[in-house]
């Protein structure tokens, strides 16, 4: 697929760029590419005839008819009936993705106190929800007290959550998508997720074996960036900052996700942003961005301020300043057009965001970044879940 604009349509999605393919399309892969192109066009626009599809995709009518016949037989595409037309001759038959034939299971492991999941339709709309608390408090809801699960105990909670979601589906499941904190390679192995105590956890293989479903596991910030691209207002090169148990970022540059040489692109939470110990200080976790910006740290700082009878605004402003320090060289190097914040709105929107913008403006050349915008995500708390749906759509149908 290319990075040209595709118009939104019956599914309520606005215009958006198709993600750039990560590899050159070879002749032997042409049919698969063309199939994805037809599905992508229907997914974005919907209610198109075979002739419309040929015009939109640039494929021949024979190729389109052949592909549509295959997709109809597989139950992925449905005929909606004839188009109303005043023209003479037989009216064209309209087609669309069969948006009710399959469902998607999405799981978000990024919250600091719980794992969340949902059953969604192909447009990313939530049909059913489930969650499991990380701490076992001995109470029915597990909301207070107790030690947050890590290691195999946390992995077992993922298993249990997935079992509940799969059982809640009311249509065949297209696939299971998971957004996890930490460094995740392309095989869905979580190389490291310190806050959950995971190292080299083959979560994708584990869940595929458990469920028998196609599974895609990716970094939660990357999943969130995909959700903002597919369902949100992202318009160009973008960095999405995901603030939760830790800090991560997803980067979309030139229509493609940036992974990095060790799959750790966007792991800005572990970057030192404090010079309190002097410029010659070696790496210290007490001086990294997460020390100021993670949700637990922000909540602790606010609670301490309130307990002392003080205004908590300085806590939020300092966190925003530290974020601006971390972002300035990235913005300068990539000339980004947009930064999107994802996390608790009551913490991030307001003084924190204002301090981030102010710091960015002071630390970058204004004429090069005059159009840079910083905003909250349009996807709310479900951004990683909806990003998990995009992971499945992309992996199974070639749709983004």
XYZ file of C-alpha atoms in Angstrom:
400
model
C 0.000 0.000 0.000
C 1.029 3.577 -0.570
C 0.827 6.628 1.645
C -1.799 8.384 -0.467
C -4.980 9.717 1.099
C -7.991 7.419 1.259
C -11.373 9.001 1.912
C -13.424 8.050 4.971
C -16.929 6.714 4.522
C -19.750 4.670 5.955
C -17.814 3.403 8.944
C -17.434 6.895 10.378
C -13.645 7.015 10.077
C -12.104 10.205 8.802
C -9.473 10.510 6.075
C -6.111 9.013 6.932
C -2.892 7.877 5.361
C -2.370 4.204 4.784
C 0.679 2.932 6.628
C 3.688 2.480 4.353
C 4.598 -1.198 3.814
C 7.797 -2.208 5.587
C 9.150 -4.107 2.574
C 9.077 -3.736 -1.209
C 6.177 -5.568 -2.873
C 7.670 -8.425 -4.925
C 5.906 -9.982 -7.949
C 5.213 -13.197 -6.033
C 3.459 -11.146 -3.340
C 1.367 -9.094 -5.774
C -1.899 -10.992 -5.204
C -1.660 -10.640 -1.433
C -0.853 -6.936 -1.854
C -3.817 -6.413 -4.192
C -6.116 -8.276 -1.823
C -5.058 -5.999 1.045
C -5.529 -2.962 -1.202
C -9.136 -3.953 -1.962
C -9.865 -4.626 1.714
C -8.197 -1.347 2.760
C -10.277 0.641 0.266
C -13.509 -0.983 1.395
C -12.595 -0.581 5.058
C -11.989 3.141 4.689
C -14.727 3.977 2.214
C -17.332 1.193 2.185
C -20.357 0.852 -0.127
C -18.378 0.633 -3.372
C -19.076 -1.302 -6.551
C -16.550 -3.463 -8.335
C -16.062 -0.676 -10.861
C -15.543 1.833 -8.023
C -12.899 -0.430 -6.513
C -11.072 -0.708 -9.824
C -10.983 3.091 -10.132
C -9.942 3.656 -6.517
C -7.205 1.016 -6.443
C -5.923 1.253 -10.015
C -6.412 -2.494 -10.450
C -8.087 -3.993 -13.519
C -11.772 -4.918 -13.333
C -10.878 -8.555 -13.931
C -8.450 -8.540 -10.991
C -10.991 -6.811 -8.754
C -13.791 -9.234 -9.701
C -11.523 -12.205 -9.010
C -10.461 -10.853 -5.617
C -14.010 -9.895 -4.634
C -15.253 -13.394 -5.466
C -12.558 -14.816 -3.176
C -13.384 -12.399 -0.343
C -17.116 -13.072 -0.648
C -16.458 -16.809 -0.380
C -14.370 -16.239 2.763
C -17.102 -14.137 4.369
C -14.891 -11.051 4.640
C -16.887 -8.988 2.124
C -20.658 -8.765 1.688
C -22.919 -7.540 -1.128
C -25.283 -4.804 0.073
C -27.650 -4.730 -2.902
C -27.926 -2.557 -5.974
C -27.057 1.121 -6.049
C -29.961 3.447 -6.762
C -29.315 4.971 -10.164
C -31.210 6.949 -12.799
C -28.846 5.707 -15.491
C -30.015 3.133 -18.023
C -28.741 -0.412 -17.636
C -28.311 -2.729 -14.698
C -27.412 -0.868 -11.475
C -24.070 -1.724 -9.858
C -23.981 -3.990 -6.811
C -22.441 -2.301 -3.748
C -19.871 -4.051 -1.559
C -18.464 -3.543 1.919
C -16.359 -5.304 4.509
C -18.679 -7.564 6.489
C -18.276 -5.623 9.694
C -20.374 -8.011 11.801
C -18.884 -11.305 10.621
C -15.871 -11.201 12.948
C -14.827 -9.668 16.253
C -11.434 -8.726 17.693
C -10.099 -9.254 21.216
C -7.814 -6.479 22.473
C -5.774 -6.368 25.693
C -4.066 -3.365 27.310
C -1.329 -4.171 29.853
C -0.122 -0.586 30.321
C -2.204 0.631 33.276
C -0.327 0.837 36.544
C -2.908 -1.031 38.631
C -4.867 -3.316 36.263
C -4.940 -5.183 32.970
C -7.881 -4.236 30.729
C -9.400 -5.955 27.747
C -12.305 -5.711 25.336
C -14.150 -7.480 22.571
C -14.459 -5.096 19.603
C -16.033 -5.023 16.176
C -13.946 -4.419 13.052
C -14.359 -0.643 13.435
C -12.788 -0.724 16.895
C -16.051 -0.146 18.771
C -16.189 -1.759 22.215
C -18.764 -4.552 22.543
C -17.739 -6.045 25.905
C -15.137 -5.266 28.564
C -13.225 -7.120 31.263
C -10.361 -6.262 33.584
C -8.211 -7.815 36.272
C -6.505 -5.963 39.101
C -2.748 -6.373 39.476
C -2.945 -6.421 43.275
C -4.729 -9.214 45.143
C -6.106 -7.442 48.181
C -8.208 -10.226 49.614
C -11.273 -8.088 48.898
C -13.792 -8.706 46.112
C -12.555 -5.846 43.951
C -8.850 -5.905 44.816
C -8.658 -2.117 44.716
C -6.779 -1.517 47.929
C -3.771 -2.991 49.620
C -1.815 -5.984 48.420
C 1.301 -6.249 46.281
C 1.026 -5.719 42.519
C 1.618 -8.924 40.599
C 4.843 -9.344 38.647
C 6.610 -12.132 36.780
C 4.690 -15.352 36.176
C 1.912 -14.219 38.516
C 1.245 -11.226 36.257
C 1.461 -13.409 33.135
C -1.133 -15.756 34.632
C -3.446 -12.778 35.101
C -3.090 -12.042 31.372
C -4.037 -15.662 30.623
C -7.151 -15.413 32.806
C -8.210 -12.102 31.267
C -7.816 -13.454 27.733
C -9.873 -16.542 28.626
C -12.732 -14.314 29.817
C -12.632 -12.147 26.705
C -12.546 -15.060 24.274
C -15.558 -16.552 26.058
C -17.399 -13.193 25.763
C -17.104 -12.987 21.973
C -20.358 -13.490 20.057
C -18.845 -13.970 16.582
C -15.760 -15.712 15.180
C -12.628 -13.966 16.464
C -10.396 -12.503 13.761
C -7.465 -12.309 16.149
C -6.095 -11.174 19.501
C -4.044 -7.990 19.851
C -2.040 -7.058 22.956
C -0.363 -3.773 23.862
C 2.328 -4.283 26.509
C 4.721 -1.890 28.217
C 8.418 -2.471 27.717
C 10.562 -3.541 24.774
C 8.747 -5.969 22.466
C 10.355 -7.560 19.415
C 8.615 -8.400 16.136
C 7.902 -11.977 17.267
C 5.821 -10.670 20.185
C 8.401 -11.562 22.816
C 8.604 -9.036 25.639
C 12.352 -8.585 25.945
C 12.024 -6.477 29.064
C 9.180 -4.874 31.006
C 10.752 -3.873 34.339
C 7.563 -2.721 36.055
C 5.958 -6.119 35.428
C 9.107 -8.130 36.123
C 9.153 -9.664 32.641
C 12.293 -10.623 30.710
C 12.202 -12.586 27.444
C 8.536 -13.496 27.916
C 7.217 -15.074 24.654
C 3.710 -13.717 25.250
C 2.577 -13.907 21.619
C 3.509 -17.590 21.334
C 2.075 -18.321 24.784
C -1.341 -16.793 23.997
C -1.497 -18.280 20.501
C -0.891 -21.735 21.976
C -3.486 -21.127 24.684
C -6.263 -19.778 22.429
C -5.535 -21.212 18.979
C -6.042 -17.691 17.592
C -3.807 -15.417 15.533
C -2.066 -13.204 18.120
C -0.071 -9.979 17.762
C 1.792 -8.537 20.766
C 3.384 -5.099 20.446
C 4.600 -2.229 22.579
C 1.645 -0.353 24.058
C 2.810 3.064 22.816
C 3.210 1.700 19.283
C -0.299 0.274 19.477
C -1.577 3.626 20.717
C 0.124 5.435 17.822
C -1.607 3.074 15.377
C -4.977 3.803 17.004
C -4.409 7.542 16.688
C -3.466 7.051 13.038
C -6.402 4.802 12.120
C -9.217 6.149 14.288
C -7.983 9.559 15.404
C -6.849 12.907 14.069
C -3.188 12.169 13.303
C -2.252 13.972 10.110
C 1.512 13.661 9.650
C 4.728 12.601 11.339
C 3.802 12.062 14.959
C 5.158 11.054 18.336
C 2.655 9.689 20.836
C 3.698 9.759 24.497
C 2.012 7.069 26.566
C 1.992 7.851 30.308
C 0.980 5.027 32.607
C 2.881 2.592 34.831
C 5.934 3.855 32.934
C 6.610 6.161 29.998
C 6.810 5.068 26.384
C 6.445 6.636 22.977
C 5.306 5.499 19.550
C 6.825 7.155 16.484
C 5.181 7.356 13.066
C 7.566 8.810 10.516
C 6.954 8.870 6.738
C 3.935 6.616 7.179
C 5.696 3.829 9.098
C 6.284 2.872 12.722
C 9.851 3.319 13.941
C 11.119 0.274 15.886
C 14.848 0.915 16.333
C 17.809 -1.453 16.121
C 16.854 -3.227 19.368
C 13.070 -2.591 19.169
C 13.427 0.101 21.838
C 12.561 3.216 19.807
C 10.441 5.491 21.963
C 11.685 4.208 25.331
C 12.147 7.761 26.581
C 11.071 6.930 30.118
C 14.587 5.729 30.953
C 16.352 8.806 29.542
C 18.081 10.947 32.167
C 16.491 14.382 32.211
C 17.837 15.580 35.539
C 21.150 17.371 35.932
C 20.706 17.667 39.673
C 23.791 15.510 40.256
C 25.950 17.461 37.806
C 26.808 16.972 34.140
C 29.328 14.204 34.888
C 26.829 12.044 36.788
C 26.398 8.478 35.510
C 23.038 6.851 34.753
C 20.675 6.910 37.711
C 17.025 5.797 37.738
C 16.349 8.636 40.162
C 17.147 11.070 37.355
C 15.181 9.492 34.481
C 11.924 10.846 33.065
C 9.764 8.193 34.765
C 10.930 9.520 38.141
C 8.866 12.645 37.466
C 6.222 11.654 34.936
C 4.808 8.134 35.510
C 1.257 8.004 36.878
C 2.269 6.526 40.281
C 4.976 9.194 40.699
C 2.601 12.021 39.767
C -0.036 10.701 42.149
C 2.484 10.431 44.974
C 3.711 13.985 44.365
C 0.192 15.396 44.286
C -0.797 13.500 47.432
C 2.289 14.775 49.265
C 1.554 18.370 48.229
C -2.062 18.139 49.356
C -1.042 16.502 52.648
C 1.223 19.489 53.294
C -1.585 21.897 52.424
C 0.180 23.005 49.228
C -0.936 23.536 45.655
C 0.040 20.536 43.488
C 0.485 22.616 40.313
C 4.306 22.852 40.727
C 4.488 19.035 40.704
C 2.715 18.926 37.347
C 4.746 21.804 35.919
C 8.052 20.183 36.843
C 6.976 16.920 35.222
C 6.053 18.861 32.077
C 9.416 20.621 32.063
C 11.259 17.297 32.313
C 9.166 15.913 29.445
C 10.023 18.973 27.351
C 13.734 18.414 28.058
C 13.447 14.812 26.816
C 11.416 15.733 23.729
C 13.383 18.740 22.488
C 16.245 16.802 20.823
C 13.782 14.323 19.290
C 11.660 17.117 17.838
C 14.797 18.830 16.598
C 16.203 15.691 14.979
C 12.984 14.524 13.292
C 11.235 17.870 12.690
C 7.969 16.382 13.945
C 4.676 18.113 13.260
C 2.706 16.709 16.173
C 3.091 15.325 19.687
C 0.124 13.506 21.224
C -0.220 12.762 24.938
C -2.047 9.642 26.104
C -2.824 8.968 29.744
C -4.973 10.386 32.573
C -6.395 13.679 31.297
C -6.649 15.155 34.801
C -2.867 14.765 35.187
C -1.574 15.529 31.687
C -3.885 18.221 30.320
C -3.373 21.683 31.772
C -0.239 22.753 33.693
C 1.801 19.710 32.650
C 1.095 20.096 28.929
C 1.596 23.861 29.107
C 5.002 23.439 30.760
C 5.998 20.871 28.122
C 5.169 23.237 25.263
C 6.923 26.135 26.955
C 10.090 24.068 27.479
C 10.003 22.793 23.891
C 9.682 26.319 22.520
C 12.618 27.480 24.611
C 14.873 24.580 23.593
C 14.267 24.372 19.833
C 14.704 26.818 16.943
C 11.298 28.453 16.582
C 11.279 28.842 12.797
C 11.877 25.105 12.296
C 9.047 24.052 14.603
C 6.548 26.896 14.393
C 3.726 24.534 13.433
C 4.471 21.896 16.077
C 1.328 21.022 18.028
C 0.937 19.182 21.328
C -2.472 17.779 22.217
C -4.255 15.045 24.121
C -5.311 11.968 22.215
C -8.838 11.842 20.817
C -9.110 8.155 21.791
C -9.321 8.464 25.577
C -8.464 5.542 27.850
C -9.298 2.976 25.153
C -6.462 4.021 22.855
C -4.296 0.928 23.467
C -7.295 -1.399 23.147
C -8.221 0.166 19.814
C -4.580 0.029 18.774
C -4.659 -3.693 19.537
C -7.556 -3.952 17.085
C -5.446 -2.217 14.422
C -2.639 -4.721 15.051
C -5.053 -7.544 14.232
C -6.598 -5.776 11.230
C -3.155 -5.098 9.812
C -1.845 -8.579 10.486
C -4.898 -10.499 9.253
C -6.362 -8.269 6.530
C -3.589 -5.821 5.643
C -5.857 -2.979 6.777
C -4.676 0.092 8.704
